[in-house]
């Protein structure tokens, strides 16, 4: 039983990393007033970029950098569209998600001549952690990123300005905040963290790229943002809860060894997410101006 | 407005935006082809010639995405971003299959599929209305749940004895026939588009849906109940998406497999179809044909130049992304009209 | 007063032209300058371009052409941050405070400092306390702005600008949200600021205030400067003529009322506001057939919630609403309309019209669901268009066509469309909330006449307005709302402005 608890815990810890990283990034973005529902697509393309670079360079660390770079690139475009061109942020995000799937399959075919997955790629080494077996470097990194984001958002002047841009951009601008720049940067940083989450998926969590590997995690991360009430530290807790159900499904599948039940067990993380969000909403307060492009009248 | 439409001048802008977005998407696709060393002209030619040589395949392909496009549009008209057409379609298809095995005729399975799709859509609507759950998150979760439920039922309850990853076949008597080469399922989809057109612009419910979508506060003042309208339009959305699944199963594939591969992705395709069709039923009929052309032609392209047909997805993503920024075109247009200096500033009209 | 004849202007604007992207010309070549240490009034009607001009000075808008000079050097600001840098601050009509932040957080926003510097710097607090002490401007620094009353929020705004050591402070219609007492306090504060050498630009359309507080006045009309004068050299009616371009004495002939039976009655109504607290605290009202009841009061004293509760847009927690004797408390809008209610809402573009719907579609908003405009399901567009054409004809609404979206109508015509639609309902009760706010003189006069005609036809009109002139001009009876209660009232001819002012400020029982 002790072993099982340990297994379940370490599974949850591994599953929480992408859900938390992407959510923390999106908290930063949404606090500034921009919505990016393209997290799923960014994660997928970053996972691909990370796998690609790791495979051909032999260095998973370069792979991680590549994943972040992909996130930054998408963030730059989404930021330009959402902030400067006042585009429809939701539509743009959907575009990213659909684009990502196409890019993934086309690249898989061209590079590895495979329709579904890449070969195994070099992984980031793990840290031994006693009864939990070994844990990923990404776990402490995720905690650090969440803590730093919280500190920035709620304890620094920059964070104050960023939140003001998401609450009332006209007022923020009148108080001397460069709303366009703040929102643009917040979008890029948020996307970069989704990129980091994607890199984790391929060069750490799994060790290869598969075309369906994100499996809705980008959207679970969005749910986590709501659950967290736009607070990076609470998003860590949310990541653990959502990660727990993700891990639970995997774990039960292994234990029960029934492919039929497998289908039903796989619905657990999604049903749990729906249930948790249904319970959480109503007690949370989103940034007042989130998703609304700012333009001076 | 007699036609619910207005003067032709009103279409010039949107038409230009859509054309430009399609051009940007195709250019991106061509660039990818060139980038991987294939001849873009040959690839695009192969795509269209392949598709046009098999029109009934194009209509088969257009059928579900026309409906999921309508599904997206009717929700979008109420300002809801339903991206759950995929799951609503899966359940519609699954239910149609199951019921058709019992009734051995097409009508009841169709109605059942539509009803279940509508219920699944309404579920997301109700979660939004009563729990405040954003429909983007809830519908994605519901998509995955539907996906695994489909796998469960297909492999456990209705597996084909010869091929266990597949379901039993739909009885021949329950299939939508073809009249010479023309699939009747496609006619059903077009009829659904006409019904939707009528509903949105010639009924008071349509008035309310459009009012709630544009200005919920004004709609409430105008007597509409935004919560009721939200739930209804999500149900309508789910209903037509369910019909998409029904028509795939009863009209073309006649079976389901555990990965829903006969219809996977066609729910999401509806987003692009609807956006390119400007959330208007007539536009959606046309854009579904265009998307079907690209999808069917993608096979030809893959055979001819060796680039996977999923390139079409990438192109679709770029088109949608480009459609998100009409402002960019307006700026472009006004810059062209007024020359330098005008239109470049970032403030709106007072 | 040209250059060389006096002190150098602290700020001057030359040849400012502003054309909005939709083609609206807001400013047509404006020259404007202010001298150090003066209180300079910027006077004009709604739409004259006052706010646009000042937003350009503050860097929020960029002029289409023209330049801004600060201290004699060209310094057209590219954003408010640059304006603040050069010593120009602005207090907007709509406050630019972040409601969920505390006062201190709002103040720290404007203090320059690296992104990574911690908030809560004690020096900021000291400086705020110093300014508050010097100017007699008390503000609770640790309260959340959303919990503060409007008058205090305005002080926070001024304090915020002073935190940046501004030399020029622009105030946009600062008195519109204040009670008479608060206005007096504001004016004495402005006097103390002038003593400290701060230049104040005071935007207003209220002649009396401009006469009372300013040293010089610049009058704008339709995007042009009519003139700049010393306040001491002119009279109120001189300024009025400059502002309007003609002598205006708006007199609306009013027949004596002949009130009949009670058509609208409100009994002990309690309604909660946005924040959950009580916004309406036990209001009783009766409006008879053939009578206009005016509800006066400073904005934000529960009028909006009262109107919304009567018209079915907000739940009343206690009390009753009766229309023509029928209990209709918390009925949905459609049932209220069927019972004979018409509602001209305060927010015409957000609530009264659907801006992207056509004129025809908007002409039946609220009554589209049922005969004669639709059957059980199906719209009867021919009937709708007939109605739309009738409204356009009878109320002289200028429209490009019945299929044109309401967005393309001017503000006055949008309001005429709404008022026309509501009047055409032929209802027993008309609730008109700020029916002429922001309209030009002609449209204002027209709409007031229409309301009186409806009264004469036998309707019960409930007029809610923050415009005292409007209230006094067309009401048969007046009540004043203060903090959610009716605190007094009477016949307009019995009420002096002073008495009303005291009631509106909560200073009389």
mmCIF file of N, CA and C in Angstrom, chain C residues 350-422:
data_model
loop_
_atom_site.group_PDB
_atom_site.id
_atom_site.type_symbol
_atom_site.label_atom_id
_atom_site.label_comp_id
_atom_site.label_asym_id
_atom_site.label_seq_id
_atom_site.Cartn_x
_atom_site.Cartn_y
_atom_site.Cartn_z
ATOM 1 N N UNK C 350 -26.074 50.946 -24.989
ATOM 2 C CA UNK C 350 -25.801 49.640 -24.407
ATOM 3 C C UNK C 350 -27.065 48.845 -24.133
ATOM 4 N N UNK C 351 -28.171 49.545 -23.875
ATOM 5 C CA UNK C 351 -29.393 48.857 -23.465
ATOM 6 C C UNK C 351 -30.560 49.145 -24.411
ATOM 7 N N UNK C 352 -30.703 50.398 -24.794
ATOM 8 C CA UNK C 352 -31.898 50.799 -25.533
ATOM 9 C C UNK C 352 -31.919 50.342 -26.981
ATOM 10 N N UNK C 353 -30.753 50.127 -27.531
ATOM 11 C CA UNK C 353 -30.676 49.712 -28.928
ATOM 12 C C UNK C 353 -29.684 48.571 -29.049
ATOM 13 N N UNK C 354 -29.877 47.766 -30.086
ATOM 14 C CA UNK C 354 -28.843 46.814 -30.442
ATOM 15 C C UNK C 354 -28.148 47.417 -31.647
ATOM 16 N N UNK C 355 -26.938 47.856 -31.420
ATOM 17 C CA UNK C 355 -26.295 48.747 -32.366
ATOM 18 C C UNK C 355 -26.093 48.130 -33.744
ATOM 19 N N UNK C 356 -25.934 46.812 -33.789
ATOM 20 C CA UNK C 356 -25.726 46.171 -35.082
ATOM 21 C C UNK C 356 -27.030 45.668 -35.696
ATOM 22 N N UNK C 357 -28.132 45.841 -35.006
ATOM 23 C CA UNK C 357 -29.430 45.535 -35.608
ATOM 24 C C UNK C 357 -29.862 46.726 -36.449
ATOM 25 N N UNK C 358 -30.700 46.452 -37.436
ATOM 26 C CA UNK C 358 -31.154 47.529 -38.306
ATOM 27 C C UNK C 358 -32.158 48.412 -37.572
ATOM 28 N N UNK C 359 -32.430 49.549 -38.154
ATOM 29 C CA UNK C 359 -33.452 50.447 -37.622
ATOM 30 C C UNK C 359 -34.771 49.684 -37.487
ATOM 31 N N UNK C 360 -35.103 48.901 -38.514
ATOM 32 C CA UNK C 360 -36.361 48.156 -38.478
ATOM 33 C C UNK C 360 -36.379 47.174 -37.317
ATOM 34 N N UNK C 361 -35.316 46.399 -37.182
ATOM 35 C CA UNK C 361 -35.276 45.428 -36.091
ATOM 36 C C UNK C 361 -35.361 46.133 -34.732
ATOM 37 N N UNK C 362 -34.660 47.250 -34.610
ATOM 38 C CA UNK C 362 -34.687 47.971 -33.341
ATOM 39 C C UNK C 362 -36.041 48.615 -33.050
ATOM 40 N N UNK C 363 -36.826 48.834 -34.092
ATOM 41 C CA UNK C 363 -38.071 49.548 -33.862
ATOM 42 C C UNK C 363 -39.112 48.680 -33.164
ATOM 43 N N UNK C 364 -38.806 47.384 -32.986
ATOM 44 C CA UNK C 364 -39.757 46.523 -32.270
ATOM 45 C C UNK C 364 -39.095 45.805 -31.102
ATOM 46 N N UNK C 365 -37.881 46.237 -30.736
ATOM 47 C CA UNK C 365 -37.183 45.577 -29.627
ATOM 48 C C UNK C 365 -38.071 45.581 -28.383
ATOM 49 N N UNK C 366 -38.342 44.388 -27.880
ATOM 50 C CA UNK C 366 -39.176 44.278 -26.685
ATOM 51 C C UNK C 366 -40.607 43.884 -26.998
ATOM 52 N N UNK C 367 -41.050 44.228 -28.215
ATOM 53 C CA UNK C 367 -42.417 43.843 -28.586
ATOM 54 C C UNK C 367 -42.394 42.974 -29.838
ATOM 55 N N UNK C 368 -41.178 42.496 -30.169
ATOM 56 C CA UNK C 368 -41.041 41.678 -31.373
ATOM 57 C C UNK C 368 -41.621 40.296 -31.176
ATOM 58 N N UNK C 369 -41.795 39.917 -29.920
ATOM 59 C CA UNK C 369 -42.171 38.550 -29.625
ATOM 60 C C UNK C 369 -43.680 38.450 -29.397
ATOM 61 N N UNK C 370 -44.419 38.495 -30.456
ATOM 62 C CA UNK C 370 -45.861 38.375 -30.299
ATOM 63 C C UNK C 370 -46.563 39.297 -31.278
ATOM 64 N N UNK C 371 -47.891 39.197 -31.374
ATOM 65 C CA UNK C 371 -48.618 40.001 -32.342
ATOM 66 C C UNK C 371 -48.450 41.482 -32.055
ATOM 67 N N UNK C 372 -48.450 42.352 -33.030
ATOM 68 C CA UNK C 372 -48.632 42.018 -34.444
ATOM 69 C C UNK C 372 -47.321 41.733 -35.166
ATOM 70 N N UNK C 373 -46.209 41.766 -34.450
ATOM 71 C CA UNK C 373 -44.934 41.690 -35.167
ATOM 72 C C UNK C 373 -44.416 40.287 -35.379
ATOM 73 N N UNK C 374 -44.970 39.328 -34.665
ATOM 74 C CA UNK C 374 -44.643 37.948 -34.982
ATOM 75 C C UNK C 374 -45.800 37.075 -34.539
ATOM 76 N N UNK C 375 -45.853 35.905 -35.165
ATOM 77 C CA UNK C 375 -46.832 34.922 -34.729
ATOM 78 C C UNK C 375 -46.209 34.160 -33.577
ATOM 79 N N UNK C 376 -46.593 32.915 -33.452
ATOM 80 C CA UNK C 376 -46.026 32.143 -32.362
ATOM 81 C C UNK C 376 -44.517 32.027 -32.522
ATOM 82 N N UNK C 377 -44.064 31.859 -33.752
ATOM 83 C CA UNK C 377 -42.637 31.714 -34.003
ATOM 84 C C UNK C 377 -42.109 32.739 -34.993
ATOM 85 N N UNK C 378 -42.913 32.972 -36.027
ATOM 86 C CA UNK C 378 -42.353 33.593 -37.226
ATOM 87 C C UNK C 378 -42.520 35.109 -37.202
ATOM 88 N N UNK C 379 -41.442 35.803 -37.528
ATOM 89 C CA UNK C 379 -41.484 37.258 -37.583
ATOM 90 C C UNK C 379 -42.320 37.705 -38.787
ATOM 91 N N UNK C 380 -43.066 38.795 -38.585
ATOM 92 C CA UNK C 380 -43.789 39.391 -39.721
ATOM 93 C C UNK C 380 -43.044 40.658 -40.108
ATOM 94 N N UNK C 381 -42.075 40.482 -40.962
ATOM 95 C CA UNK C 381 -41.180 41.606 -41.255
ATOM 96 C C UNK C 381 -41.891 42.768 -41.923
ATOM 97 N N UNK C 382 -42.943 42.483 -42.702
ATOM 98 C CA UNK C 382 -43.652 43.591 -43.361
ATOM 99 C C UNK C 382 -44.279 44.523 -42.322
ATOM 100 N N UNK C 383 -44.897 43.906 -41.309
ATOM 101 C CA UNK C 383 -45.501 44.714 -40.244
ATOM 102 C C UNK C 383 -44.425 45.486 -39.491
ATOM 103 N N UNK C 384 -43.299 44.834 -39.258
ATOM 104 C CA UNK C 384 -42.205 45.491 -38.549
ATOM 105 C C UNK C 384 -41.740 46.723 -39.334
ATOM 106 N N UNK C 385 -41.584 46.542 -40.634
ATOM 107 C CA UNK C 385 -41.086 47.660 -41.445
ATOM 108 C C UNK C 385 -42.096 48.809 -41.483
ATOM 109 N N UNK C 386 -43.376 48.455 -41.495
ATOM 110 C CA UNK C 386 -44.376 49.522 -41.450
ATOM 111 C C UNK C 386 -44.232 50.333 -40.171
ATOM 112 N N UNK C 387 -44.046 49.631 -39.059
ATOM 113 C CA UNK C 387 -43.895 50.313 -37.792
ATOM 114 C C UNK C 387 -42.644 51.197 -37.807
ATOM 115 N N UNK C 388 -41.559 50.632 -38.325
ATOM 116 C CA UNK C 388 -40.302 51.384 -38.364
ATOM 117 C C UNK C 388 -40.473 52.659 -39.194
ATOM 118 N N UNK C 389 -41.119 52.504 -40.340
ATOM 119 C CA UNK C 389 -41.306 53.665 -41.213
ATOM 120 C C UNK C 389 -42.158 54.718 -40.507
ATOM 121 N N UNK C 390 -43.128 54.250 -39.750
ATOM 122 C CA UNK C 390 -44.005 55.176 -39.048
ATOM 123 C C UNK C 390 -43.239 55.952 -37.976
ATOM 124 N N UNK C 391 -42.389 55.241 -37.253
ATOM 125 C CA UNK C 391 -41.593 55.923 -36.214
ATOM 126 C C UNK C 391 -40.697 56.965 -36.857
ATOM 127 N N UNK C 392 -40.029 56.563 -37.928
ATOM 128 C CA UNK C 392 -39.101 57.464 -38.608
ATOM 129 C C UNK C 392 -39.839 58.714 -39.083
ATOM 130 N N UNK C 393 -41.032 58.515 -39.629
ATOM 131 C CA UNK C 393 -41.793 59.637 -40.153
ATOM 132 C C UNK C 393 -42.312 60.532 -39.033
ATOM 133 N N UNK C 394 -42.954 59.904 -38.065
ATOM 134 C CA UNK C 394 -43.638 60.688 -37.052
ATOM 135 C C UNK C 394 -42.659 61.415 -36.125
ATOM 136 N N UNK C 395 -41.521 60.816 -35.863
ATOM 137 C CA UNK C 395 -40.596 61.430 -34.915
ATOM 138 C C UNK C 395 -39.373 62.039 -35.591
ATOM 139 N N UNK C 396 -39.474 62.207 -36.905
ATOM 140 C CA UNK C 396 -38.397 62.821 -37.686
ATOM 141 C C UNK C 396 -37.030 62.243 -37.346
ATOM 142 N N UNK C 397 -36.958 60.923 -37.368
ATOM 143 C CA UNK C 397 -35.661 60.287 -37.131
ATOM 144 C C UNK C 397 -34.904 60.302 -38.453
ATOM 145 N N UNK C 398 -33.706 60.860 -38.445
ATOM 146 C CA UNK C 398 -32.926 60.873 -39.675
ATOM 147 C C UNK C 398 -32.157 59.568 -39.781
ATOM 148 N N UNK C 399 -32.513 58.736 -40.770
ATOM 149 C CA UNK C 399 -31.839 57.447 -40.937
ATOM 150 C C UNK C 399 -31.411 57.278 -42.383
ATOM 151 N N UNK C 400 -30.300 56.581 -42.604
ATOM 152 C CA UNK C 400 -29.895 56.310 -43.985
ATOM 153 C C UNK C 400 -30.882 55.363 -44.672
ATOM 154 N N UNK C 401 -31.582 54.566 -43.903
ATOM 155 C CA UNK C 401 -32.549 53.612 -44.449
ATOM 156 C C UNK C 401 -33.006 52.711 -43.335
ATOM 157 N N UNK C 402 -34.106 51.995 -43.550
ATOM 158 C CA UNK C 402 -34.624 51.139 -42.488
ATOM 159 C C UNK C 402 -33.718 49.945 -42.234
ATOM 160 N N UNK C 403 -32.870 49.614 -43.219
ATOM 161 C CA UNK C 403 -31.981 48.475 -43.047
ATOM 162 C C UNK C 403 -30.618 48.874 -42.507
ATOM 163 N N UNK C 404 -30.415 50.173 -42.314
ATOM 164 C CA UNK C 404 -29.124 50.623 -41.798
ATOM 165 C C UNK C 404 -29.007 50.239 -40.332
ATOM 166 N N UNK C 405 -27.830 49.808 -39.895
ATOM 167 C CA UNK C 405 -27.675 49.503 -38.477
ATOM 168 C C UNK C 405 -27.804 50.763 -37.620
ATOM 169 N N UNK C 406 -28.325 50.576 -36.413
ATOM 170 C CA UNK C 406 -28.537 51.706 -35.507
ATOM 171 C C UNK C 406 -27.231 52.437 -35.222
ATOM 172 N N UNK C 407 -26.135 51.688 -35.326
ATOM 173 C CA UNK C 407 -24.811 52.268 -35.116
ATOM 174 C C UNK C 407 -24.570 53.493 -35.999
ATOM 175 N N UNK C 408 -25.159 53.476 -37.185
ATOM 176 C CA UNK C 408 -24.893 54.552 -38.125
ATOM 177 C C UNK C 408 -25.717 55.812 -37.878
ATOM 178 N N UNK C 409 -26.575 55.789 -36.837
ATOM 179 C CA UNK C 409 -27.370 56.975 -36.535
ATOM 180 C C UNK C 409 -26.608 57.880 -35.558
ATOM 181 N N UNK C 410 -26.892 59.163 -35.613
ATOM 182 C CA UNK C 410 -26.282 60.057 -34.624
ATOM 183 C C UNK C 410 -26.949 59.822 -33.272
ATOM 184 N N UNK C 411 -26.302 60.304 -32.208
ATOM 185 C CA UNK C 411 -26.827 60.081 -30.867
ATOM 186 C C UNK C 411 -28.259 60.576 -30.720
ATOM 187 N N UNK C 412 -28.542 61.750 -31.251
ATOM 188 C CA UNK C 412 -29.878 62.319 -31.136
ATOM 189 C C UNK C 412 -30.913 61.467 -31.854
ATOM 190 N N UNK C 413 -30.556 60.970 -33.028
ATOM 191 C CA UNK C 413 -31.501 60.150 -33.775
ATOM 192 C C UNK C 413 -31.677 58.777 -33.154
ATOM 193 N N UNK C 414 -30.600 58.265 -32.552
ATOM 194 C CA UNK C 414 -30.750 57.010 -31.819
ATOM 195 C C UNK C 414 -31.781 57.190 -30.702
ATOM 196 N N UNK C 415 -31.665 58.301 -29.987
ATOM 197 C CA UNK C 415 -32.578 58.514 -28.880
ATOM 198 C C UNK C 415 -34.002 58.738 -29.381
ATOM 199 N N UNK C 416 -34.137 59.429 -30.510
ATOM 200 C CA UNK C 416 -35.484 59.633 -31.052
ATOM 201 C C UNK C 416 -36.100 58.300 -31.451
ATOM 202 N N UNK C 417 -35.258 57.419 -31.986
ATOM 203 C CA UNK C 417 -35.753 56.094 -32.358
ATOM 204 C C UNK C 417 -36.271 55.349 -31.116
ATOM 205 N N UNK C 418 -35.506 55.436 -30.042
ATOM 206 C CA UNK C 418 -35.927 54.750 -28.814
ATOM 207 C C UNK C 418 -37.216 55.369 -28.264
ATOM 208 N N UNK C 419 -37.194 56.692 -28.128
ATOM 209 C CA UNK C 419 -38.370 57.359 -27.568
ATOM 210 C C UNK C 419 -39.583 57.103 -28.457
ATOM 211 N N UNK C 420 -39.372 57.159 -29.758
ATOM 212 C CA UNK C 420 -40.461 56.897 -30.696
ATOM 213 C C UNK C 420 -41.009 55.494 -30.518
ATOM 214 N N UNK C 421 -40.105 54.532 -30.428
ATOM 215 C CA UNK C 421 -40.541 53.150 -30.247
ATOM 216 C C UNK C 421 -41.361 53.010 -28.967
ATOM 217 N N UNK C 422 -40.879 53.602 -27.903
ATOM 218 C CA UNK C 422 -41.563 53.442 -26.624
ATOM 219 C C UNK C 422 -42.915 54.163 -26.641
#
